[in-house]
XYZ file of C-alpha atoms in Angstrom:
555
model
C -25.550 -34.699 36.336
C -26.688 -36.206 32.569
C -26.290 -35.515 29.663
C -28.444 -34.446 27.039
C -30.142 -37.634 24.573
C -27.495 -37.972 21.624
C -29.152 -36.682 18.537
C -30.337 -39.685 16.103
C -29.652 -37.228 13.056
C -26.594 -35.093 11.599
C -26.499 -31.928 12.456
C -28.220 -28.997 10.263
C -29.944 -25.913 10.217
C -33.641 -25.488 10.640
C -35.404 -24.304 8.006
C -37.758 -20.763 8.124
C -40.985 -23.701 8.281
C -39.449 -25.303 11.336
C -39.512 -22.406 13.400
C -43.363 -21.613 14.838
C -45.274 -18.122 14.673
C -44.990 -15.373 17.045
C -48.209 -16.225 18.418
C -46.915 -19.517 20.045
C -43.620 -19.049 20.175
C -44.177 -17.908 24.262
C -46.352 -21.236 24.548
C -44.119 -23.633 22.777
C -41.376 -24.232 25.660
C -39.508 -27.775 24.576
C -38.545 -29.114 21.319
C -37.437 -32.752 20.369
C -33.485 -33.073 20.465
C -33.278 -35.265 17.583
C -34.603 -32.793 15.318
C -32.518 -29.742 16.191
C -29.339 -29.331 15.969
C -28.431 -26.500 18.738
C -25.590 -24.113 18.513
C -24.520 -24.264 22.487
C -25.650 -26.899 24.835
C -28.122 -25.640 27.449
C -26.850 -25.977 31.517
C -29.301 -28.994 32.908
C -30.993 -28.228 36.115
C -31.427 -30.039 38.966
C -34.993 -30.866 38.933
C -35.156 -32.530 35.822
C -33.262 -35.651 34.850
C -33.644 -35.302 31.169
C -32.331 -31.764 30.187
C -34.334 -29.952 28.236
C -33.232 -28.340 24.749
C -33.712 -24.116 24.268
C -35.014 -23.284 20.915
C -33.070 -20.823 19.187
C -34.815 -17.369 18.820
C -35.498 -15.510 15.374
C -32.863 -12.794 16.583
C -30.162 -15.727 16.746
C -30.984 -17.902 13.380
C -29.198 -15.108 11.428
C -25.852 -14.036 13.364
C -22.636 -16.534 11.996
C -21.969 -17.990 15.143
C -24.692 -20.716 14.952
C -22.853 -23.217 12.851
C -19.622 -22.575 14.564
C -20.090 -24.653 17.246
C -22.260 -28.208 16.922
C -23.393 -30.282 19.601
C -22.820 -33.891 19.817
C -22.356 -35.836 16.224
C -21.789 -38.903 15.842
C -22.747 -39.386 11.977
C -19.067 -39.340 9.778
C -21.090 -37.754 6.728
C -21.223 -34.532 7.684
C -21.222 -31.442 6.407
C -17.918 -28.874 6.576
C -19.057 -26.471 8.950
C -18.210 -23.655 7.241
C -19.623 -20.266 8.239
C -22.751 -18.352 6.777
C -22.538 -15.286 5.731
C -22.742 -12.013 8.211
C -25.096 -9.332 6.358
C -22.887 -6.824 8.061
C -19.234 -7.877 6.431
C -20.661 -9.507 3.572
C -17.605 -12.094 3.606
C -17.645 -14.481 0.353
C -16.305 -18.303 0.312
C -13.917 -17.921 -2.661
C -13.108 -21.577 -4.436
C -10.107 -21.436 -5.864
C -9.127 -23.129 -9.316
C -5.936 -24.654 -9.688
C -4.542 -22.222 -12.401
C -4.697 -19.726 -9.712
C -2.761 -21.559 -7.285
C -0.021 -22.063 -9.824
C -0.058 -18.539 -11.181
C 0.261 -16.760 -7.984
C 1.771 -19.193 -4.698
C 0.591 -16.645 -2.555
C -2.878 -16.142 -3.635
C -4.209 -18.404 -0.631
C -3.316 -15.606 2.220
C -4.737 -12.605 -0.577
C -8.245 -12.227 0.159
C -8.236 -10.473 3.601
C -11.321 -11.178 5.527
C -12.991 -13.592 3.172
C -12.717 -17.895 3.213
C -10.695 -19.922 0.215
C -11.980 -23.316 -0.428
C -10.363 -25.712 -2.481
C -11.560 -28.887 -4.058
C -10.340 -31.937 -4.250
C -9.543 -31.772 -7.728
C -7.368 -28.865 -7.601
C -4.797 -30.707 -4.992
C -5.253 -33.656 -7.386
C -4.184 -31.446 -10.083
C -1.564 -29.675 -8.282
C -0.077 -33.029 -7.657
C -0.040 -33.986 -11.575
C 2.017 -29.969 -12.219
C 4.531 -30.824 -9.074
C 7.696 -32.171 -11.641
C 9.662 -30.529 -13.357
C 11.763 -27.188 -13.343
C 9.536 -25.125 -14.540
C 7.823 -21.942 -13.474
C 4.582 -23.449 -12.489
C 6.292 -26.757 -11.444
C 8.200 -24.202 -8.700
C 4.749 -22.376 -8.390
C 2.893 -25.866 -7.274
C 5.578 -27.121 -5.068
C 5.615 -23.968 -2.810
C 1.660 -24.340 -2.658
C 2.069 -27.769 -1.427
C 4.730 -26.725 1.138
C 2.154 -23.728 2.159
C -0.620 -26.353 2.786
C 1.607 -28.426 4.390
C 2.494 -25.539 6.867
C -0.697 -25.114 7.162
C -2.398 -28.574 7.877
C 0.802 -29.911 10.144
C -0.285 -29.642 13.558
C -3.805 -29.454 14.043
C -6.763 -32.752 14.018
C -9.409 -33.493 11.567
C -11.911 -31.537 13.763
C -10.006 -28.206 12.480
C -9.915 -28.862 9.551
C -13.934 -29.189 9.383
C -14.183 -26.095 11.134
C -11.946 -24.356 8.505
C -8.374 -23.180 9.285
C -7.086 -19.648 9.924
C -4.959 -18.453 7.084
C -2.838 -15.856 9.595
C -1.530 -18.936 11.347
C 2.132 -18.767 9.135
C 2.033 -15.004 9.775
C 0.106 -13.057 7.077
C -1.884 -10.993 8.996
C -3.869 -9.817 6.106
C -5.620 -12.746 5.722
C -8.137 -12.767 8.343
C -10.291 -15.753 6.527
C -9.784 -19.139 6.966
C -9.324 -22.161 4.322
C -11.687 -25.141 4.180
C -11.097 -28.150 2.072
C -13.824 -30.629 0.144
C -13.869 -33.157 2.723
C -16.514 -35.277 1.781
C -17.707 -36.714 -1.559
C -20.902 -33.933 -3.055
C -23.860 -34.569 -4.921
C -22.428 -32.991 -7.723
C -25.148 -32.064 -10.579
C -24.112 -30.804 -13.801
C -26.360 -30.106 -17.013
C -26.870 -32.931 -19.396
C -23.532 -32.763 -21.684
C -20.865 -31.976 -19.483
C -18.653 -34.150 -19.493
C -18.190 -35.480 -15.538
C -14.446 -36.526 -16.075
C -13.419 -33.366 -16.560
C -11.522 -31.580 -14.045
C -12.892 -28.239 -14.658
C -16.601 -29.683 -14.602
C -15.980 -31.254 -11.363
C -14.808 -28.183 -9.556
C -17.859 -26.313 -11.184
C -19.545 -28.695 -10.112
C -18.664 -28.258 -6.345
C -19.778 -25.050 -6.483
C -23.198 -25.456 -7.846
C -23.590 -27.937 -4.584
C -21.834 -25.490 -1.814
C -24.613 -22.697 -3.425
C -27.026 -25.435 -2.515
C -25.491 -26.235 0.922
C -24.739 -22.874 1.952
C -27.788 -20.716 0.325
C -26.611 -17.777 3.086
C -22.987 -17.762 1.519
C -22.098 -16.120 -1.338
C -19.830 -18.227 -3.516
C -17.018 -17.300 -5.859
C -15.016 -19.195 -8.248
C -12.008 -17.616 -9.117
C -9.773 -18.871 -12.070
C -7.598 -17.643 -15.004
C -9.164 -19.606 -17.277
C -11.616 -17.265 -19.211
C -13.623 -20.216 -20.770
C -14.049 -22.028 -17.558
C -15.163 -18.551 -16.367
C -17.807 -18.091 -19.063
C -19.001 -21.902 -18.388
C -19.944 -20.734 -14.816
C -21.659 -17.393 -15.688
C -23.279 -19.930 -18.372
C -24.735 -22.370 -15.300
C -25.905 -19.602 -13.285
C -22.614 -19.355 -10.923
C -20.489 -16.637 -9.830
C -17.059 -16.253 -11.883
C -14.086 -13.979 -11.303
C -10.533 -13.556 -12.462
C -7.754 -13.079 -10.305
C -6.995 -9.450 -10.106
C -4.825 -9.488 -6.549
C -1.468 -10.449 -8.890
C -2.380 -6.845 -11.163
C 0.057 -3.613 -10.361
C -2.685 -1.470 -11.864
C -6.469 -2.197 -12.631
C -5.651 0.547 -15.742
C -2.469 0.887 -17.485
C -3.503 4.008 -18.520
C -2.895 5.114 -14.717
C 1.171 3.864 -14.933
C 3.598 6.264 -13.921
C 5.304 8.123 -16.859
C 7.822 9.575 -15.450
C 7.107 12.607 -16.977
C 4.630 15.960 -16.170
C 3.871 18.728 -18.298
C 3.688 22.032 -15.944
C 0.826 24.762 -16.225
C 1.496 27.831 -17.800
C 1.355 29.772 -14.309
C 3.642 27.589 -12.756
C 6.172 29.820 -12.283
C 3.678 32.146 -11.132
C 2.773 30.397 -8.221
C 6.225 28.666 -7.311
C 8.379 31.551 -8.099
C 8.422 33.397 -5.077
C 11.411 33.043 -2.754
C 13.227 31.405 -5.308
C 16.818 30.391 -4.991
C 19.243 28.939 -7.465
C 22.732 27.987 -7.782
C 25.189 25.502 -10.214
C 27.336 22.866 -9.546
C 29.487 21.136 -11.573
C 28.517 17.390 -11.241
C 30.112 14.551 -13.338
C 31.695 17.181 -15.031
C 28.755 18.436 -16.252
C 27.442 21.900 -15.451
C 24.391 22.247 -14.122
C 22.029 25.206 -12.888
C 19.647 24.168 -9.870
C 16.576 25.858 -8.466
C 14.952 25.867 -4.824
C 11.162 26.332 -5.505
C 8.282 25.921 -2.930
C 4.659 26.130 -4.195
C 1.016 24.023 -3.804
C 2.312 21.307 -7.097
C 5.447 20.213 -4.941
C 3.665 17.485 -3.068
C 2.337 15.687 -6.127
C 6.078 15.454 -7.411
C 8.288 12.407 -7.202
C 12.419 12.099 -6.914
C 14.152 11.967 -10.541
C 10.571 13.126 -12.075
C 10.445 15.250 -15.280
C 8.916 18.276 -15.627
C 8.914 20.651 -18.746
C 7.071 23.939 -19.643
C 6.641 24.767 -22.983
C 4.947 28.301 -23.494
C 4.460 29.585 -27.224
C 6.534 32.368 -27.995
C 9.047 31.627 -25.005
C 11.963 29.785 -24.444
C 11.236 26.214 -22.845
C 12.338 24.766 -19.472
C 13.243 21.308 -18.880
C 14.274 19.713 -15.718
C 13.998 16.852 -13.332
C 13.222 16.262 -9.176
C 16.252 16.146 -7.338
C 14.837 16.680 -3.828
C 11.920 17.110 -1.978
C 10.666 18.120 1.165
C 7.662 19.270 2.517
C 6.475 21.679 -0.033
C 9.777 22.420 -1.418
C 11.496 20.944 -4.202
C 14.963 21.552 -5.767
C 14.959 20.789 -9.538
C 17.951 20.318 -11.499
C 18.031 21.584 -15.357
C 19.255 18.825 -17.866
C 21.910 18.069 -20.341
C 21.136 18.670 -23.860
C 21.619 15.550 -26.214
C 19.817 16.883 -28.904
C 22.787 18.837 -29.859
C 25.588 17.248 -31.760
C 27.975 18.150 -29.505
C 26.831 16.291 -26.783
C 25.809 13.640 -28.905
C 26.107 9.501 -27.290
C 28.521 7.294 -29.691
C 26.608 9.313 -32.316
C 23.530 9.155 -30.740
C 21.485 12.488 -30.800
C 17.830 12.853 -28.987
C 15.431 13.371 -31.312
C 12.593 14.279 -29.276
C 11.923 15.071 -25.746
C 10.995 12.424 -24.402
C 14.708 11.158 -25.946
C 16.502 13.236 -24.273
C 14.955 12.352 -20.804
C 15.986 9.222 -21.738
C 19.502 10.038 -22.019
C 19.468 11.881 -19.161
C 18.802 8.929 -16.873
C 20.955 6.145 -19.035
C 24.076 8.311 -18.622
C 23.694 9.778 -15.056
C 26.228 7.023 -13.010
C 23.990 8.095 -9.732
C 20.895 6.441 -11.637
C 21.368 2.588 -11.109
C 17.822 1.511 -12.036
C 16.717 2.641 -15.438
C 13.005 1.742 -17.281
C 12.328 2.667 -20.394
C 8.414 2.035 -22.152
C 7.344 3.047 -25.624
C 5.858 1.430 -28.610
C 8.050 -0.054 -31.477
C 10.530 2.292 -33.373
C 10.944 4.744 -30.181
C 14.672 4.234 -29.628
C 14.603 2.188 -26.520
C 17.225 -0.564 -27.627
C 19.075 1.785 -29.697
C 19.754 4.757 -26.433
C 20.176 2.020 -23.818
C 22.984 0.428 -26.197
C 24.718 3.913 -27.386
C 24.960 4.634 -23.932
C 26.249 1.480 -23.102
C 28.890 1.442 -25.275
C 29.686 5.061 -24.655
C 30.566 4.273 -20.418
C 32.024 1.194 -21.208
C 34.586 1.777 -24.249
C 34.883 6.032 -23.859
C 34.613 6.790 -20.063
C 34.923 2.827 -18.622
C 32.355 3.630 -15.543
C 31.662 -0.374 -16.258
C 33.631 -3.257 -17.744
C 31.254 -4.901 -19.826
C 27.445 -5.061 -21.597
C 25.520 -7.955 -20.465
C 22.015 -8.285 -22.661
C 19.477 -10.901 -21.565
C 15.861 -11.590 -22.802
C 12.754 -13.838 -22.415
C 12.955 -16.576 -25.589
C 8.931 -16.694 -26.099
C 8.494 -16.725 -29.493
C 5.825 -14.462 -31.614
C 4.792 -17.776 -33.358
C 5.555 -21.383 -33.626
C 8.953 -22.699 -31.720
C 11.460 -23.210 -34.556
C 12.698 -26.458 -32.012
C 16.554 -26.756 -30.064
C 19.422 -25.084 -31.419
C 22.839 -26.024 -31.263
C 26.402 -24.095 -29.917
C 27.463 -22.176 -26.909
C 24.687 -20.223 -24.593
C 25.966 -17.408 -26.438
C 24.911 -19.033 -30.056
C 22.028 -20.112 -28.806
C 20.937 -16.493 -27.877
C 22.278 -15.010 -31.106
C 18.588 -15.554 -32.856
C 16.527 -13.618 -30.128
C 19.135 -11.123 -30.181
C 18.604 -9.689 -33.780
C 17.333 -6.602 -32.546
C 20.599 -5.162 -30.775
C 22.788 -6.867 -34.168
C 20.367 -4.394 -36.122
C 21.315 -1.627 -33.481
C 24.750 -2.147 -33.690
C 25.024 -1.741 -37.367
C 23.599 1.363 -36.865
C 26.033 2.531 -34.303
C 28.962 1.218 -36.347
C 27.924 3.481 -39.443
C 27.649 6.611 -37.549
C 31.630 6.671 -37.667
C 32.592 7.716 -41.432
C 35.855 8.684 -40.861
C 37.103 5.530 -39.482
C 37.059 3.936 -42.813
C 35.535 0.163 -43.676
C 38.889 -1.111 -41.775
C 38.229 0.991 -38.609
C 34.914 0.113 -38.525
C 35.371 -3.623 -38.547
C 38.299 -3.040 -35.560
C 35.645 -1.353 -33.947
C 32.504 -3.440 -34.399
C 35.526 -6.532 -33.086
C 35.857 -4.269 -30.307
C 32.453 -4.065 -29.666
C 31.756 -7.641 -29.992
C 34.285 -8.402 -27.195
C 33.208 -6.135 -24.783
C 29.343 -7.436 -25.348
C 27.990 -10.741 -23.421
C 24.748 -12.293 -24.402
C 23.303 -14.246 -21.334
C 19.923 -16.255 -20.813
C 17.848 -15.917 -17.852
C 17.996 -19.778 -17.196
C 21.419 -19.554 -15.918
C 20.792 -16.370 -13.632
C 19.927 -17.530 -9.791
C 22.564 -17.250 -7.955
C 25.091 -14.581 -9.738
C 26.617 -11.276 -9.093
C 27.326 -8.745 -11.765
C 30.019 -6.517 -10.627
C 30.282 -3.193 -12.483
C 28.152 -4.287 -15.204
C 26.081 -2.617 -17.399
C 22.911 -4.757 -17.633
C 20.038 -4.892 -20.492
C 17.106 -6.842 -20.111
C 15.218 -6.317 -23.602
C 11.577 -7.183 -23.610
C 11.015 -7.280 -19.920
C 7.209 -7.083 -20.569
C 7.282 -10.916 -20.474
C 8.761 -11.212 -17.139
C 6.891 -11.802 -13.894
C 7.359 -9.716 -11.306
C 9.303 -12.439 -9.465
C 11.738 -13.057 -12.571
C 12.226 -9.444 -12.613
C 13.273 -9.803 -9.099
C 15.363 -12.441 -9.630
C 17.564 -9.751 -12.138
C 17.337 -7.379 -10.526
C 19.137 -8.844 -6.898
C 21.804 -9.582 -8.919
C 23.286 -6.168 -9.138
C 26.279 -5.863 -7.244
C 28.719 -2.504 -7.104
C 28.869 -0.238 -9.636
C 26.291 -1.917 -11.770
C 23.827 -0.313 -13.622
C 20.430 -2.303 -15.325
C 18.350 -1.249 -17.604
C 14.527 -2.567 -18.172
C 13.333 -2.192 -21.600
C 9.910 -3.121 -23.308
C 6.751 -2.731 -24.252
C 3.521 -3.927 -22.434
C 1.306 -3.590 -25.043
C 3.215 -7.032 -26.926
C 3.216 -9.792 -24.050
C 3.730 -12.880 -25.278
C 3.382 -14.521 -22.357
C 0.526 -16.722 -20.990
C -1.573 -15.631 -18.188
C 0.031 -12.253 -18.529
C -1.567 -9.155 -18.859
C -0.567 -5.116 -18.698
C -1.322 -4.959 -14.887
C 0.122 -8.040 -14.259
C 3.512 -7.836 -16.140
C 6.983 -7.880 -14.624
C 8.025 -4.314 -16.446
C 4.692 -2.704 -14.996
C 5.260 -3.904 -11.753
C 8.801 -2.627 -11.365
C 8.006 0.461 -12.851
C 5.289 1.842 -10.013
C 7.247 -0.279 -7.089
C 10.540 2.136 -8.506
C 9.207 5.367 -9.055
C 10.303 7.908 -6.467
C 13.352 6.244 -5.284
C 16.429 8.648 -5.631
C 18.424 6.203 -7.818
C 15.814 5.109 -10.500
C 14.324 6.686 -13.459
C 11.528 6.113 -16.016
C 10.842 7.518 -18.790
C 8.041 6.435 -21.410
C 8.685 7.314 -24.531
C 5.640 8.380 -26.996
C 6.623 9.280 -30.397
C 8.008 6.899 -32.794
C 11.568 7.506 -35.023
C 12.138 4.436 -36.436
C 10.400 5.508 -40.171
C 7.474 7.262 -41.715
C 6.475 3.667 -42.365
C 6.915 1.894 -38.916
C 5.100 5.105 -37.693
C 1.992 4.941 -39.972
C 2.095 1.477 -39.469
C 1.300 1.737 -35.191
C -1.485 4.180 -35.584
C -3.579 2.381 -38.697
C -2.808 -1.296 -37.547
């Protein structure tokens, strides 16, 4: 049986002017087979020796499957056969810029049903960010290894048919990945600079809009000024939001809800209550069951503050179904119960407290603005378990060293010396702390503060992987310039009996590429919340001065 005539011409898609009229579409049976390009091979019959090509009908030029499959083609410039778009799904072809590669490893398999394509340029400059021990050196290497996985075991063919990004297991991504596999026509506006890396890969998407006019085509990359080039030249720009915890920070979990005046109302029927005696602490517990209980989360505060009345404060303990059983809290506002000297001085303080010296609690974040009291409660209560009721042996306090300004260069001694400049703000704590004693006397207090000193271990993140803190009270100070995958690091290294506490402020990230959603502290914070042995408080009014105060709402 023979074949059909090998086509003299690459293969392509007719355009609307190729295809004839309704009128003689019934009349017009054949159609030269070097000038179409058909999408299945017709079945020759037997009384013909030179099969004859079916024309594709209107009803099939628009469905996705056409370029899928390509008859015979012999010519090697050819086009990547990627896909045109389906009306009904509206899938996109998102090109990826390197910065987003190196950002996020995992952003290849994070756009669900939609393509990733990616330039030549970006594995050219993946290759040049590949040395080193860095975070983005680590972040390019695993990308490579990905691709790798990816490309190992399947023939140039595939790879111009595009590759499906579920074959290493993600079954979220439902797309598949096509590479620039032949040199484009790429045509940039008089003044760009062709050299340029960024140009290039801007350019390769002005000439897959021109290849593809059916697709739509995204560039996605950090960079805000390559972003504005492209809305500049006409092309479609986005950031990468998949990495962000929250689109609005203003949606983060508190930690804390203020209950309507009619709350007990509406919950206080049936309502049982009892008091244990837990850590040897008393405490008075009630049973309640009502229509808010569902919208309530484990170690949650809640506080009612009527005029005239008494107020209530307590936190979720339990909850099930539509009833909760809320426990009533300690108050360290009064002296007596007061943390190495250490009184709340609002309510939001006292939560605070609540959760730093609760041994059941072994995950801890704390948010507020400057002067708030986070450094100054997670310290106080440090010292208090370590040196009065020895729940832990030790205070280890880490950081991230990114400076506000200009890098004042290498510094010389121990790890510990090292870390001594970035850890001015707990040295300003401490004083504090050592001055609330005035009946020690200035020799007690310099026993004390030698005390303190010894039990007190400055560490630096580089030197983390791989450790185990054993009964350890952990800090990590400004954990707003952590990644959520540093902040994992930290926090798998709790062992038994150790408690960490995550303290910072998200709006003062120092860190590139970094944003409120995207930050380490926010990400913890709503992956946390609900879990019967974490807390979170954010605390909202400042105690530092009058000044520092003033100073946060006018500047």
């Amino acid at each position: 049986m023979p074949l059909p005539k090998i086509p003299t011409k690459p293969a392509a898609l007719l355009s609307p002017q190729d295809y004839p009229k309704s009128n003689t579409l019934k009349s017009s049976k054949t159609t030269k087979a070097t000038t179409v390009a058909v999408a299945v091979a017709p079945a020759p019959t037997s009384t013909t020796k030179t099969p004859k090509v079916s024309k594709p009908k209107a009803s099939q030029v628009n469905k996705a499957t056409i370029t899928k499959d390509v008859s015979i083609n012999t010519s090697t410039d050819t086009k990547p056969t990627i896909p045109k778009a389906n009306k009904a799904s509206d899938d996109k072809l998102f090109v990826l810029d390197t910065n987003v590669l190196m950002h996020d490893p995992s952003s290849l398999f994070r756009f669900e049903e939609h393509d990733v394509y990616l330039p030549m340029m970006t594995l050219e400059e993946l290759d040049n960010h590949k040395k080193g021990m860095s975070e983005v050196a680590r972040n390019a290497r695993q990308v490579s290894r990905s691709l790798d996985a990816l490309v190992g075991d399947i023939d140039d063919q595939a790879i111009e048919t595009g590759i499906l990004l579920s074959k290493l297991g993600n079954k979220d991504a439902k797309g598949r990945l096509f590479f620039q596999t032949k040199l484009q026509n790429v045509v940039l506006p008089e003044g760009l600079p062709i050299g340029k890396a960024d140009n290039q890969i801007l350019g390769v998407v002005r000439a897959l809009e021109a290849e593809l006019p059916g697709k739509s085509i995204v560039l996605v990359s950090k960079d805000i000024n390559m972003r504005i080039k492209a809305r500049a030249l006409g092309l479609s720009a986005e950031d990468y939001f998949n990495d962000h915890v929250l689109e609005d920070t203003d949606l983060l979990y508190t930690g804390v809800v203020r209950l309507p005046n009619d709350f007990w109302q509406k919950h206080g029927k049936g309502i049982e209550s009892w008091q244990e005696n837990k850590n040897g602490n008393s405490a008075t517990f009630y049973r309640i069951t009502g229509p808010m209980v569902p919208s309530l989360l484990i170690n949650q505060f809640i506080y009612l503050e009527p005029e005239g009345e008494a107020s209530f404060y307590g936190q979720v303990k339990q909850i099930q179904d539509k009833t909760a059983v809320i426990q009533t809290l300690r108050d360290y506002s009064h002296t007596k119960n007061n943390v190495w000297g250490v009184t709340a001085r609002n309510r939001e303080q006292n939560f605070a407290l609540n959760l730093l010296m609760n041994p059941d609690c072994d995950f801890v974040t704390l948010l507020g603005q400057a002067g708030t009291g986070k450094t100054l409660l997670a310290l106080a209560a440090g010292l208090a378990q370590v040196l009065e009721s020895k729940l832990y042996n030790e205070i280890i306090v880490t950081r991230v060293t990114v400076p506000v300004g200009e890098d004042i260069g290498f510094l010389p001694g121990t790890e510990e010396e090292k870390m001594s400049p970035w850890m001015g703000a707990f040295d300003d704590n401490l004083e504090v702390l050592n001055k609330s004693d005035t009946e020690a006397g200035e020799w007690g207090r310099a026993a004390t503060q030698d005390l303190i000193r010894s039990r007190i271990k400055i560490k630096s993140l580089n030197f983390m992987r791989g450790r185990t803190f054993v009964n350890k009270f952990l800090i990590i100070d400004e954990a707003q310039n952590l990644t959520p995958k540093q902040v994992k690091t930290l926090v798998t290294r709790a062992g038994p009996g150790t408690k960490i506490i995550c303290l910072g402020n998200i709006a003062q990230i120092d860190t590139p590429y970094l944003t409120e959603g995207s930050s380490g502290l926010t990400y913890v914070v709503d992956r946390f919340k609900g879990w019967a042995h974490s807390g979170h408080v954010t605390l909202a009014r400042g105690e530092r001065s009058r000044l520092a105060d003033h100073a946060s709402d006018v500047l």
